[in-house]
């Protein structure tokens, strides 16, 4: 392996994050989850170490920045000095509203609700995140179309655009139902693999 760089480590950070998700969703033991979380933390440590070597920031700076952000972005939980508030919002909606208000105050120049959504997210996850952002911004198009009608027919698909529109409609329907399309597809793939394995290697 050559010299470590932020760029060369990206694939491992992504891989380790997905391994944590797999461990949680497959219901693996806590000891395995602990190990996978350690692997993710190692990636954070490595990136911080690379930054420290060029006199940019340290792991401690990362931790302090995280604490400051949590206090700043959660005034419903923390006082400015970091101590806990005496009372908390009654609903999740109120918490989300306060969170969004703080983020808007931090970056008033941000007018695009989709800014900050990573382009590297898998397509289903990026679609769901975009729909969530639009809904929170009060988009009139937040309600999903009826899958299987109009331009969202179930198939056969003549073009990738048609297929993409159908998939996007599925994600919008999932969002409206409070479901995670990316996690749902991961689960479906996992079940498919298990079924295929059982068919190929019956006990």
PDB file of N, CA, C and O in Angstrom, residues 6 9 13 37-51 57-59 62-63:
ATOM      1  N   UNK A   6      -6.092  11.453   2.250  1.00  0.00           N
ATOM      2  CA  UNK A   6      -7.543  11.534   2.444  1.00  0.00           C
ATOM      3  C   UNK A   6      -8.256  10.834   1.292  1.00  0.00           C
ATOM      4  O   UNK A   6      -9.223  10.094   1.498  1.00  0.00           O
ATOM      5  N   UNK A   9      -8.217   7.021   1.370  1.00  0.00           N
ATOM      6  CA  UNK A   9      -8.963   6.443   2.486  1.00  0.00           C
ATOM      7  C   UNK A   9     -10.477   6.508   2.297  1.00  0.00           C
ATOM      8  O   UNK A   9     -11.216   5.843   3.036  1.00  0.00           O
ATOM      9  N   UNK A  13     -13.593   4.405   4.339  1.00  0.00           N
ATOM     10  CA  UNK A  13     -14.559   5.059   5.218  1.00  0.00           C
ATOM     11  C   UNK A  13     -15.981   4.686   4.814  1.00  0.00           C
ATOM     12  O   UNK A  13     -16.816   4.340   5.662  1.00  0.00           O
ATOM     13  N   UNK A  37     -17.980  -0.247  14.786  1.00  0.00           N
ATOM     14  CA  UNK A  37     -17.901   1.171  15.142  1.00  0.00           C
ATOM     15  C   UNK A  37     -16.445   1.578  15.371  1.00  0.00           C
ATOM     16  O   UNK A  37     -16.035   2.692  15.018  1.00  0.00           O
ATOM     17  N   UNK A  38     -15.666   0.676  15.934  1.00  0.00           N
ATOM     18  CA  UNK A  38     -14.243   0.951  16.111  1.00  0.00           C
ATOM     19  C   UNK A  38     -13.543   1.139  14.777  1.00  0.00           C
ATOM     20  O   UNK A  38     -12.654   1.996  14.648  1.00  0.00           O
ATOM     21  N   UNK A  39     -13.957   0.351  13.767  1.00  0.00           N
ATOM     22  CA  UNK A  39     -13.354   0.493  12.438  1.00  0.00           C
ATOM     23  C   UNK A  39     -13.669   1.855  11.826  1.00  0.00           C
ATOM     24  O   UNK A  39     -12.824   2.466  11.160  1.00  0.00           O
ATOM     25  N   UNK A  40     -14.900   2.348  12.054  1.00  0.00           N
ATOM     26  CA  UNK A  40     -15.265   3.680  11.560  1.00  0.00           C
ATOM     27  C   UNK A  40     -14.457   4.743  12.290  1.00  0.00           C
ATOM     28  O   UNK A  40     -13.935   5.682  11.681  1.00  0.00           O
ATOM     29  N   UNK A  41     -14.339   4.582  13.617  1.00  0.00           N
ATOM     30  CA  UNK A  41     -13.568   5.549  14.405  1.00  0.00           C
ATOM     31  C   UNK A  41     -12.114   5.580  13.963  1.00  0.00           C
ATOM     32  O   UNK A  41     -11.493   6.652  13.916  1.00  0.00           O
ATOM     33  N   UNK A  42     -11.569   4.414  13.598  1.00  0.00           N
ATOM     34  CA  UNK A  42     -10.196   4.373  13.103  1.00  0.00           C
ATOM     35  C   UNK A  42     -10.039   5.240  11.861  1.00  0.00           C
ATOM     36  O   UNK A  42      -9.031   5.942  11.703  1.00  0.00           O
ATOM     37  N   UNK A  43     -11.038   5.212  10.978  1.00  0.00           N
ATOM     38  CA  UNK A  43     -10.970   6.040   9.779  1.00  0.00           C
ATOM     39  C   UNK A  43     -10.952   7.531  10.147  1.00  0.00           C
ATOM     40  O   UNK A  43     -10.215   8.325   9.550  1.00  0.00           O
ATOM     41  N   UNK A  44     -11.742   7.915  11.131  1.00  0.00           N
ATOM     42  CA  UNK A  44     -11.750   9.308  11.595  1.00  0.00           C
ATOM     43  C   UNK A  44     -10.382   9.669  12.157  1.00  0.00           C
ATOM     44  O   UNK A  44      -9.835  10.747  11.869  1.00  0.00           O
ATOM     45  N   UNK A  45      -9.820   8.764  12.960  1.00  0.00           N
ATOM     46  CA  UNK A  45      -8.500   9.006  13.553  1.00  0.00           C
ATOM     47  C   UNK A  45      -7.444   9.180  12.457  1.00  0.00           C
ATOM     48  O   UNK A  45      -6.592  10.075  12.527  1.00  0.00           O
ATOM     49  N   UNK A  46      -7.490   8.324  11.429  1.00  0.00           N
ATOM     50  CA  UNK A  46      -6.498   8.407  10.351  1.00  0.00           C
ATOM     51  C   UNK A  46      -6.606   9.736   9.605  1.00  0.00           C
ATOM     52  O   UNK A  46      -5.578  10.373   9.306  1.00  0.00           O
ATOM     53  N   UNK A  47      -7.829  10.151   9.298  1.00  0.00           N
ATOM     54  CA  UNK A  47      -8.003  11.430   8.592  1.00  0.00           C
ATOM     55  C   UNK A  47      -7.500  12.588   9.457  1.00  0.00           C
ATOM     56  O   UNK A  47      -6.839  13.511   8.951  1.00  0.00           O
ATOM     57  N   UNK A  48      -7.804  12.554  10.748  1.00  0.00           N
ATOM     58  CA  UNK A  48      -7.346  13.616  11.642  1.00  0.00           C
ATOM     59  C   UNK A  48      -5.827  13.618  11.746  1.00  0.00           C
ATOM     60  O   UNK A  48      -5.196  14.683  11.803  1.00  0.00           O
ATOM     61  N   UNK A  49      -5.236  12.420  11.757  1.00  0.00           N
ATOM     62  CA  UNK A  49      -3.778  12.333  11.848  1.00  0.00           C
ATOM     63  C   UNK A  49      -3.115  12.924  10.605  1.00  0.00           C
ATOM     64  O   UNK A  49      -2.102  13.638  10.711  1.00  0.00           O
ATOM     65  N   UNK A  50      -3.682  12.638   9.439  1.00  0.00           N
ATOM     66  CA  UNK A  50      -3.139  13.216   8.206  1.00  0.00           C
ATOM     67  C   UNK A  50      -3.213  14.746   8.252  1.00  0.00           C
ATOM     68  O   UNK A  50      -2.288  15.438   7.824  1.00  0.00           O
ATOM     69  N   UNK A  51      -4.325  15.265   8.767  1.00  0.00           N
ATOM     70  CA  UNK A  51      -4.469  16.718   8.876  1.00  0.00           C
ATOM     71  C   UNK A  51      -3.481  17.295   9.882  1.00  0.00           C
ATOM     72  O   UNK A  51      -2.912  18.373   9.667  1.00  0.00           O
ATOM     73  N   UNK A  57      -5.440  20.451  11.601  1.00  0.00           N
ATOM     74  CA  UNK A  57      -6.258  20.249  12.799  1.00  0.00           C
ATOM     75  C   UNK A  57      -5.921  18.882  13.376  1.00  0.00           C
ATOM     76  O   UNK A  57      -5.278  18.053  12.735  1.00  0.00           O
ATOM     77  N   UNK A  58      -6.391  18.651  14.618  1.00  0.00           N
ATOM     78  CA  UNK A  58      -6.120  17.389  15.304  1.00  0.00           C
ATOM     79  C   UNK A  58      -7.432  16.668  15.600  1.00  0.00           C
ATOM     80  O   UNK A  58      -8.524  17.225  15.420  1.00  0.00           O
ATOM     81  N   UNK A  59      -7.320  15.443  16.102  1.00  0.00           N
ATOM     82  CA  UNK A  59      -8.504  14.688  16.511  1.00  0.00           C
ATOM     83  C   UNK A  59      -9.249  15.438  17.606  1.00  0.00           C
ATOM     84  O   UNK A  59     -10.476  15.483  17.627  1.00  0.00           O
ATOM     85  N   UNK A  62     -11.421  17.999  16.164  1.00  0.00           N
ATOM     86  CA  UNK A  62     -12.632  17.400  15.605  1.00  0.00           C
ATOM     87  C   UNK A  62     -13.665  17.196  16.704  1.00  0.00           C
ATOM     88  O   UNK A  62     -14.847  17.543  16.547  1.00  0.00           O
ATOM     89  N   UNK A  63     -13.239  16.633  17.831  1.00  0.00           N
ATOM     90  CA  UNK A  63     -14.146  16.360  18.944  1.00  0.00           C
ATOM     91  C   UNK A  63     -14.711  17.658  19.521  1.00  0.00           C
ATOM     92  O   UNK A  63     -15.921  17.762  19.785  1.00  0.00           O
TER      93      UNK A  63
END
